[in-house]
Short mmCIF file of C-alpha atoms and ligand atoms in Angstrom, two decimals:
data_model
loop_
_atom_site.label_atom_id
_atom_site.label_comp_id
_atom_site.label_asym_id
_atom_site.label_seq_id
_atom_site.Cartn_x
_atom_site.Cartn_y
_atom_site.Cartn_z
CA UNK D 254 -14.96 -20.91 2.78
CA UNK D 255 -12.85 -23.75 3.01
CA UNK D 256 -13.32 -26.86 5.40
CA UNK D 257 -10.62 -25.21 7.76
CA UNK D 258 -12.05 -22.11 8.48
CA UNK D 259 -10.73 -18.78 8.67
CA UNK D 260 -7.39 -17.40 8.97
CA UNK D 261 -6.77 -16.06 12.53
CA UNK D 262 -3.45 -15.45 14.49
CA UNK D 263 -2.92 -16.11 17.85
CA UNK D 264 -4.33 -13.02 19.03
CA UNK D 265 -7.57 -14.31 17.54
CA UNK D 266 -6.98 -11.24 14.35
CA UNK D 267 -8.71 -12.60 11.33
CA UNK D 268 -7.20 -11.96 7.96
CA UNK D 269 -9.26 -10.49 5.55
CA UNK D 270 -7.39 -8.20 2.93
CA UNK D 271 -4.31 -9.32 1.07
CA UNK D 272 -1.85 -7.32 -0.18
CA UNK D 273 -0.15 -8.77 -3.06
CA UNK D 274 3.37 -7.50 -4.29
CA UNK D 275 3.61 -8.87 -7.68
CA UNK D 276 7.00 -7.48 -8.23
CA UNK D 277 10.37 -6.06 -6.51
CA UNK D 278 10.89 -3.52 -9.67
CA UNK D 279 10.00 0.10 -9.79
CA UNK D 280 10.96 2.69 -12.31
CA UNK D 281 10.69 5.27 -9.48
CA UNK D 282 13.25 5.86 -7.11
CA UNK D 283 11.58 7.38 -3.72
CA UNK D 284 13.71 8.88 -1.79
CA UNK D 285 11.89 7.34 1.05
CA UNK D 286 11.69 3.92 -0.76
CA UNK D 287 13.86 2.56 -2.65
CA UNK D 288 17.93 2.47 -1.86
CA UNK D 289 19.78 4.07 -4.77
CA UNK D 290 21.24 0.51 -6.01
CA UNK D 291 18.53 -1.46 -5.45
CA UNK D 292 18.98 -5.55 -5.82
CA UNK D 293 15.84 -7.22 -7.91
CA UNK D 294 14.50 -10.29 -6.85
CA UNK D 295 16.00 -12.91 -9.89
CA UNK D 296 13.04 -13.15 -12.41
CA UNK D 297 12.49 -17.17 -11.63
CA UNK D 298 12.26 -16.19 -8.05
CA UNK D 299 9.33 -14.27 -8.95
CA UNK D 300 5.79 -15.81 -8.52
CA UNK D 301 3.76 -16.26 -11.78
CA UNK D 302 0.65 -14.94 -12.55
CA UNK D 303 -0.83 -18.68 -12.56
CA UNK D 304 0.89 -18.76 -9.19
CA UNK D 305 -0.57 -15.57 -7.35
CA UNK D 306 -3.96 -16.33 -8.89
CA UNK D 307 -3.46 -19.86 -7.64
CA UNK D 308 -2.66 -18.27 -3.77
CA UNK D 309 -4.85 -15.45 -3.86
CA UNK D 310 -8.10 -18.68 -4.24
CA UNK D 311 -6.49 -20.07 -1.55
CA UNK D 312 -6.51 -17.39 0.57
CA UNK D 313 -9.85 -16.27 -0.72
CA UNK D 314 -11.09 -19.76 0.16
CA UNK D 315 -10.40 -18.37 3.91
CA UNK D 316 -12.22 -15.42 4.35
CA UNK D 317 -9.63 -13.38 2.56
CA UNK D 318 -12.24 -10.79 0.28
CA UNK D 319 -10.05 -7.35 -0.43
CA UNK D 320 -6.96 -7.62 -2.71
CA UNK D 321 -5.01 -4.96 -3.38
CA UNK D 322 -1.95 -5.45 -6.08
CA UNK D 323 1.01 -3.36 -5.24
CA UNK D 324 4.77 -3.34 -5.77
CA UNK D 325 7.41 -1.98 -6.31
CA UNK D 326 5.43 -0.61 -9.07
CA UNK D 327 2.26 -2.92 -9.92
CA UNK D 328 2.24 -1.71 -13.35
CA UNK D 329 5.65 -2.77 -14.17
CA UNK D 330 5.03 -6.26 -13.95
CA UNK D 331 4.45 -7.85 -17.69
CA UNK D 332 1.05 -9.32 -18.00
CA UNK D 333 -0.75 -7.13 -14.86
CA UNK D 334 -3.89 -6.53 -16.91
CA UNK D 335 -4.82 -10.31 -17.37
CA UNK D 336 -3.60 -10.72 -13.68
CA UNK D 337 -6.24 -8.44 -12.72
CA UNK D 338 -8.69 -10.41 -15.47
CA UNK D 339 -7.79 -13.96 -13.77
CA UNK D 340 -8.29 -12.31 -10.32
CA UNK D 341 -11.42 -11.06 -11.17
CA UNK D 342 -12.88 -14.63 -12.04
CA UNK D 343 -12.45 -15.71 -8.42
CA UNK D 344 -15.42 -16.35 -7.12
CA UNK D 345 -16.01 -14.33 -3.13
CA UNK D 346 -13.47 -11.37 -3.91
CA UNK D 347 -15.64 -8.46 -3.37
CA UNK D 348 -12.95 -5.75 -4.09
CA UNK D 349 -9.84 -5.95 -5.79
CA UNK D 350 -7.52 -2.61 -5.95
CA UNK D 351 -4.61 -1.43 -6.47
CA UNK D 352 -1.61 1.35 -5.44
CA UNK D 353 0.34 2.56 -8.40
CA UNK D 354 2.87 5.62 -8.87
CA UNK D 355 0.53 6.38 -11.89
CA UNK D 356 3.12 6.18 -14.41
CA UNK D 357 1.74 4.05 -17.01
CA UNK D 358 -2.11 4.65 -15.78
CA UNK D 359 -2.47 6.66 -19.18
CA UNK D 360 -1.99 3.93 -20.97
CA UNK D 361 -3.46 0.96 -18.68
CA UNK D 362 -6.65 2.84 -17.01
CA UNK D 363 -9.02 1.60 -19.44
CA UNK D 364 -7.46 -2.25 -19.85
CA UNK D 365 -7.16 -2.51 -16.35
CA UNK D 366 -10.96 -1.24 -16.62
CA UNK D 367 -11.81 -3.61 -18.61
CA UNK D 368 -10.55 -6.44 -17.11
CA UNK D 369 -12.36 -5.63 -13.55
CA UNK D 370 -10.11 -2.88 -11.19
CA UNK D 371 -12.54 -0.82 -9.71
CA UNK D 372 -10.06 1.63 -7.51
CA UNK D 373 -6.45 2.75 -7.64
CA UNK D 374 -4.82 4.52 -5.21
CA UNK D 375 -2.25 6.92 -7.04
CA UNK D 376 0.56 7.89 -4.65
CA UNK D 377 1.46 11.69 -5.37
CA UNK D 378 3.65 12.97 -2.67
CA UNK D 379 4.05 16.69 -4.08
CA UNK D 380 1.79 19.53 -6.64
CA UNK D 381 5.02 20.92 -7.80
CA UNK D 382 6.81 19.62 -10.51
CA UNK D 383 10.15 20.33 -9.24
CA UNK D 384 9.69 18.87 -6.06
CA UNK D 385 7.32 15.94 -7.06
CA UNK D 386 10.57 14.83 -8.65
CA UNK D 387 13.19 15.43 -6.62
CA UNK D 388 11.34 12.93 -3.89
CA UNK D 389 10.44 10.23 -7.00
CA UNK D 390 13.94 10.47 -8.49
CA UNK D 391 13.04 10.72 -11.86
CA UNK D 392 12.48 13.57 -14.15
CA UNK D 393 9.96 14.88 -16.46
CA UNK D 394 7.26 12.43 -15.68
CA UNK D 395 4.55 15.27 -13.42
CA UNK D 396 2.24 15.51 -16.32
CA UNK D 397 2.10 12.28 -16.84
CA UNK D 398 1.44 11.02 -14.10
CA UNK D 399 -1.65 13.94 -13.56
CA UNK D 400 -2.62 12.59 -17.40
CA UNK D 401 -2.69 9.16 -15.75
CA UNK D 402 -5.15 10.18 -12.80
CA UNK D 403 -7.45 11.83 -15.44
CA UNK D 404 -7.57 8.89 -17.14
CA UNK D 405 -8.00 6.43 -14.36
CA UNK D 406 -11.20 9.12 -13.50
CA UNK D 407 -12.50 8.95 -17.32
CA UNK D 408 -12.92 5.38 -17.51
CA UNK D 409 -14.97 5.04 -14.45
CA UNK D 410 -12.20 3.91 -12.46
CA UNK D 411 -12.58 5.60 -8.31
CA UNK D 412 -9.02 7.39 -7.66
CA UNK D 413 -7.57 8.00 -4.01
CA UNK D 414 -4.27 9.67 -3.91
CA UNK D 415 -1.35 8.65 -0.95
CA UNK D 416 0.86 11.54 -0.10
CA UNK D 417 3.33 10.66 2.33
CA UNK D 418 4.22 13.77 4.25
CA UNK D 419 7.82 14.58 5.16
CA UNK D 420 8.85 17.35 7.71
CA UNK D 421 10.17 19.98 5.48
CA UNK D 422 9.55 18.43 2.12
CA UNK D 423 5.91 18.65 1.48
CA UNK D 424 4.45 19.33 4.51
CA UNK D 425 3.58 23.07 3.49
CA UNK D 426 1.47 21.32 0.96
CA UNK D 427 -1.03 19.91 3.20
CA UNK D 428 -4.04 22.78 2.60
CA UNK D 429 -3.44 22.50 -1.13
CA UNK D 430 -3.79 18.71 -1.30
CA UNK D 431 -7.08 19.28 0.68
CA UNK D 432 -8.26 21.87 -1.65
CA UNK D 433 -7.71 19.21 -4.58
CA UNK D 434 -9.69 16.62 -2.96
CA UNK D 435 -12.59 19.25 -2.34
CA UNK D 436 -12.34 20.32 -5.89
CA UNK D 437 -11.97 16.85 -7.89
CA UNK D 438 -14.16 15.01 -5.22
CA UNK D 439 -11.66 12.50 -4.39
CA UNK D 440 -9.71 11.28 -1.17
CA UNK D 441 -6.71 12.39 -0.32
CA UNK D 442 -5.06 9.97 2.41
CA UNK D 443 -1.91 11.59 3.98
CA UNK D 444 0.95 8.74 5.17
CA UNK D 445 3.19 8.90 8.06
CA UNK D 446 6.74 8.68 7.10
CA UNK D 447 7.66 5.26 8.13
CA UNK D 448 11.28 3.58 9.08
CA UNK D 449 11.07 1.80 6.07
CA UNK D 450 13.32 3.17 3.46
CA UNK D 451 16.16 1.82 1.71
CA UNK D 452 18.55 4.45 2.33
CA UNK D 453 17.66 4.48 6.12
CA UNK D 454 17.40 8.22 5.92
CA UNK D 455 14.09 7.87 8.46
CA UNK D 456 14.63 9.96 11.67
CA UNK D 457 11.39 10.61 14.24
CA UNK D 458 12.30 14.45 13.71
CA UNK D 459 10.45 14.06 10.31
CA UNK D 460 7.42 12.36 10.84
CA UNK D 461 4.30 14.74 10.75
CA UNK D 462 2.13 12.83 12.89
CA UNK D 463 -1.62 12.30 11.54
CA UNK D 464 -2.81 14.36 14.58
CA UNK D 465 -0.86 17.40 13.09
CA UNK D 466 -2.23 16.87 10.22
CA UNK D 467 -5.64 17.25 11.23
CA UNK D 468 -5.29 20.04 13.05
CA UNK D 469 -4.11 21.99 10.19
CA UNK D 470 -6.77 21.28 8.43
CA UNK D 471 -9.48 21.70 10.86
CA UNK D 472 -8.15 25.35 10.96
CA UNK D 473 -9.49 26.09 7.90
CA UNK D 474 -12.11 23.41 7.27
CA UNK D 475 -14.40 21.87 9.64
CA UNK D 476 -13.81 18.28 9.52
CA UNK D 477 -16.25 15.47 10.39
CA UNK D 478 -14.53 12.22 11.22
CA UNK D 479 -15.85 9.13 9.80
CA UNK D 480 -16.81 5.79 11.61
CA UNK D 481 -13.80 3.79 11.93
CA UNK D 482 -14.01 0.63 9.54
CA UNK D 483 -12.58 -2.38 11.91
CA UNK D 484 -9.10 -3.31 10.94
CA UNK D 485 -9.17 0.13 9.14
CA UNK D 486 -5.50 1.59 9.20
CA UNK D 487 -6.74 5.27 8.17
CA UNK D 488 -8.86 7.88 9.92
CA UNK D 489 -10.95 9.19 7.52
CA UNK D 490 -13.03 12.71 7.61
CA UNK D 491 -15.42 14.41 5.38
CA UNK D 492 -16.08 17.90 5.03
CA UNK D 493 -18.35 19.36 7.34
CA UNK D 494 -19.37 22.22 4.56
CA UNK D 495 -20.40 19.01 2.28
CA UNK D 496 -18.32 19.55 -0.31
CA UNK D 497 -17.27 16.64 -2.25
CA UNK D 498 -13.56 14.75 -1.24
CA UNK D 499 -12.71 13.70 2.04
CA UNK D 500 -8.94 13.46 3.87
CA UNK D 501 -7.77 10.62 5.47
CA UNK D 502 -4.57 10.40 7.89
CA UNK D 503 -2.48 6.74 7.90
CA UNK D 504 -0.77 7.18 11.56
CA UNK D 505 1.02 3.56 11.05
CA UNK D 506 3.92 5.04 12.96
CA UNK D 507 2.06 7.27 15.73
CA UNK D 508 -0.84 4.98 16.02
CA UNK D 509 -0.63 1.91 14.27
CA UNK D 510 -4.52 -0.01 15.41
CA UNK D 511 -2.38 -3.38 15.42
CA UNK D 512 -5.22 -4.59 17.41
CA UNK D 513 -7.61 -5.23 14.92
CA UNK D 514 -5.54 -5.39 12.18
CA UNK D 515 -6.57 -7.48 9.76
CA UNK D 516 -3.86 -7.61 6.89
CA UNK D 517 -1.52 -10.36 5.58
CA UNK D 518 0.86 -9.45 2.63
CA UNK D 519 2.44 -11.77 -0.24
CA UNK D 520 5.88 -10.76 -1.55
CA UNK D 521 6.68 -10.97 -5.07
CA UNK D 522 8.84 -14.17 -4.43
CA UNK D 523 6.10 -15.79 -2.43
CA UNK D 524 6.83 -15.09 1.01
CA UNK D 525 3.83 -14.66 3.37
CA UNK D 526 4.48 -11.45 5.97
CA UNK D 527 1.90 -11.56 8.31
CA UNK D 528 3.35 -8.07 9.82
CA UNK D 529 4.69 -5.52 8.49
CA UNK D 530 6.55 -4.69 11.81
CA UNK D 531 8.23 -7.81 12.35
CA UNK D 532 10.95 -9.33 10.09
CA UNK D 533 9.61 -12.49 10.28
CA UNK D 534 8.55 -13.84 6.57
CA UNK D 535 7.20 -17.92 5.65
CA UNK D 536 8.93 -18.27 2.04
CA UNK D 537 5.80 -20.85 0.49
CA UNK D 538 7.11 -21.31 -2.88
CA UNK D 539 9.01 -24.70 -2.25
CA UNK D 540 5.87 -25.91 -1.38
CA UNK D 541 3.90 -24.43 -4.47
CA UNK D 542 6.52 -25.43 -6.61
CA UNK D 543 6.79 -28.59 -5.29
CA UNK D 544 3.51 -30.52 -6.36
CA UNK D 545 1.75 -29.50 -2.70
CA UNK D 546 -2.42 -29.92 -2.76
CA UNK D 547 -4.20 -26.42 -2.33
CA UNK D 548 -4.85 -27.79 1.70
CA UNK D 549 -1.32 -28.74 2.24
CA UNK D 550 -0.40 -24.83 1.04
CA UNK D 551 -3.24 -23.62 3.04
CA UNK D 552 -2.31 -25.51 6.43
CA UNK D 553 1.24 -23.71 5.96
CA UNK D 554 -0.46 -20.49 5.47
CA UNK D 555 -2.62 -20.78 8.71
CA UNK D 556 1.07 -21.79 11.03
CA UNK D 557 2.65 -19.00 9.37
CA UNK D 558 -0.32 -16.53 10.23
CA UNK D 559 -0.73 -17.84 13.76
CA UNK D 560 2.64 -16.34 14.38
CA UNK D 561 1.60 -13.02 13.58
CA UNK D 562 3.75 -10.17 16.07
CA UNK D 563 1.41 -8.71 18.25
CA UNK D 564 2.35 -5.41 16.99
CA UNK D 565 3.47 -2.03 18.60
CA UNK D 566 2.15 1.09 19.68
CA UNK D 567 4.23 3.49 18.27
CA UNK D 568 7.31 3.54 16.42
CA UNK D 569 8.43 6.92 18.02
CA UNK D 570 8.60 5.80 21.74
CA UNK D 571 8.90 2.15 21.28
CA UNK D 572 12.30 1.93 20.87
CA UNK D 573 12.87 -2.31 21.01
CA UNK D 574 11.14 -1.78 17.71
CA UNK D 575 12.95 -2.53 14.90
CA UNK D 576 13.57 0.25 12.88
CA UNK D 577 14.20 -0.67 9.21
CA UNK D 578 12.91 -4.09 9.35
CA UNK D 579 12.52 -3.80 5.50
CA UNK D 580 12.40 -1.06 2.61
CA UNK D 581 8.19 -0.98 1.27
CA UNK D 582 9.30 -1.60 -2.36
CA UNK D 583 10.73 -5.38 -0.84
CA UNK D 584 6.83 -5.93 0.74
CA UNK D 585 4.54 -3.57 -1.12
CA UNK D 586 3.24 -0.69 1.81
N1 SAM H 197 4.82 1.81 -6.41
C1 SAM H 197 3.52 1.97 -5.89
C2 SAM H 197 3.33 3.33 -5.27
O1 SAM H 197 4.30 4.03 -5.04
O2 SAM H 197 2.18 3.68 -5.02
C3 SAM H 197 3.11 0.87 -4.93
C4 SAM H 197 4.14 0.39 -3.95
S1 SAM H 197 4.56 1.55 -2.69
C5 SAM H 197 5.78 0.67 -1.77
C6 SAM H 197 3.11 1.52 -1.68
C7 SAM H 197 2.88 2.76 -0.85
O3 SAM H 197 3.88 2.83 0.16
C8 SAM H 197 2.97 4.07 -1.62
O4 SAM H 197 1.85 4.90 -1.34
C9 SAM H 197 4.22 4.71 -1.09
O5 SAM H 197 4.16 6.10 -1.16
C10 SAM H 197 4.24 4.18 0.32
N2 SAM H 197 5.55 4.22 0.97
C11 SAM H 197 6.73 3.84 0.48
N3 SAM H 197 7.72 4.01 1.38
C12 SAM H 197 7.12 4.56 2.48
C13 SAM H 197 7.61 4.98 3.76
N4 SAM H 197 8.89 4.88 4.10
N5 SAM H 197 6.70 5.49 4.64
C14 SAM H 197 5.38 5.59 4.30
N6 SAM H 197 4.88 5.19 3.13
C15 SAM H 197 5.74 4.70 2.21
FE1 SF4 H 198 8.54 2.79 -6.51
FE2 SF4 H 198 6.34 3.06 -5.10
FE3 SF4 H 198 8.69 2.71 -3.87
FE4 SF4 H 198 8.18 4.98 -5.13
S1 SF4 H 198 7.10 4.17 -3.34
S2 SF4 H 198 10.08 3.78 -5.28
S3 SF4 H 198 6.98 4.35 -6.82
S4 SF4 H 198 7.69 1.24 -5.12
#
């Protein structure tokens, strides 16, 4: 660790995992995501990969030891592969990961491989065609996106799949994504909807609460609930049959565990958002691309930090909250 210790908010939350958006673009349009005419970030806005590998030390040199790359869509973002190669080479990262729509994973599972990913989580929000497509906004990419997950799975690297679950969408689809994870052996982790969609569509009416969720389940399978990990944001279960798989529920809008969070997020453009929640956002690249020393960037990154919101309880009754402080694709989820 650096000489100036860890990163810790005024709350006394430490940081630990860093999600890193390394760009704006997607070639999906979620209906629960992206606005229809989305704005990109201008390309020389965007950080490097020298840059983000350059941060992701410094915030490594704090205690930071999970990354997880995200987006928009990770895998859109020229040169991701050696990203994930340069990443790898820093020295006190014990897991770096990533959430990807899958598209190009049929391609990039075994370079990413290669270069050192270990996990992926694969967000598939529907297993029908039809409908898989209607809420990603693009057509004819289902099989694709399945051949994707195989291939992530055939080159050794461990899949999780994100569903986020929509009243009447996919919310009939609950027992079938269960029966996948018991079948393929993997974890499915089911999201609440969350106010933060470009086309403000959100309302509280369609949030399927994690605790729903669970119940369903446990009518047909008898669920064991796993310790929680501090600073963990899911609940996660196991079978109590043993079969293989597992569920997990993200209740970020019925019960969000701001507590103990212990998250900080870099935007493409090189903002640092200590929480999602709160719009507030500490642009660093005038200092990065100014000639600043590595402990000039990092004193900037502990002020920013200590401002961290205290978070909320829930988004359905707290209704000061801000609502759409931001649309996921603009932060990464
Ligand atoms: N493009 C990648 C993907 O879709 O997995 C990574 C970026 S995406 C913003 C990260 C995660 O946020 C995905 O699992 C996505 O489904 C989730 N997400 C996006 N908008 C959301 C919303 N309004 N509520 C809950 N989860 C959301
Ligand atoms: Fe793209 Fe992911 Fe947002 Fe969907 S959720 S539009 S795949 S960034």
């Amino acid at each position: 660790m650096r000489k100036g210790g860890p990163l810790v908010d005024s709350f006394g939350r430490v940081a630990r995992k860093l999600r890193i958006s390394v760009t704006d673009r997607c070639n999906f349009r979620c209906l629960f995501c992206m606005p229809k005419n989305p704005v990109w970030l201008d390309r020389k806005e965007v950080l490097s990969l020298e840059e983000i590998t350059r941060l992701t030390k410094i915030f490594v040199g704090m205690g930071v030891d999970k990354v997880r790359l995200t987006g928009g869509e990770p895998l859109v973002r020229k040169g991701v592969v050696d990203l994930v190669r340069m990443l790898r080479e820093i020295s006190g990262l014990r897991s770096l990961a990533m959430t990807t729509n899958g598209y190009y994973l049929a391609e990039l599972a075994g370079p990413l491989k290669s270069a050192g990913l270990e996990s992926v989580t694969v967000s598939l929000h529907s297993l029908k065609p039809d409908r898989y497509e209607e809420v990603i906004g693009v057509q004819g990419v289902f099989e694709r996106v399945l051949r994707g997950i195989r291939e992530a799975l055939d080159v050794g690297i461990k899949v999780k799949l994100n569903v986020v679950v929509i009243k009447g969408c996919n919310d009939d689809e609950i027992l079938d994504f269960v029966s996948l994870a018991r079948e393929a052996g993997m974890t499915v982790r089911f999201i609440e909807y969350m106010p933060f969609d470009g086309e403000r569509l959100w309302r509280p009416e369609l949030v399927v609460s994690g605790r729903e969720i669970v119940h369903k389940v446990s009518e047909r399978f008898r669920l064991e609930q796993e310790p929680r990990e501090s600073g963990s944001t899911s609940k996660n279960f196991r079978f109590a049959d043993g079969s293989p798989g597992g569920i997990g529920v993200i209740t970020s809008v019925t019960e969000p565990f701001c507590s103990d969070c212990d998250r900080v997020r870099l935007t493409a453009d090189g903002r640092v958002v200590p929480c999602l929640f709160s719009k507030s956002s500490y642009d660093l690249k005038p200092l990065l691309r100014s000639g600043a020393s590595d402990d000039e960037i990092e004193a900037f990154i502990k002020e920013a930090f200590m401002k961290k919101f205290a978070g909320v309880e829930t988004l359905l009754r707290a209704e000061a909250v801000p609502k759409h402080v931001r649309a996921m694709y603009t932060v990464g989820g």
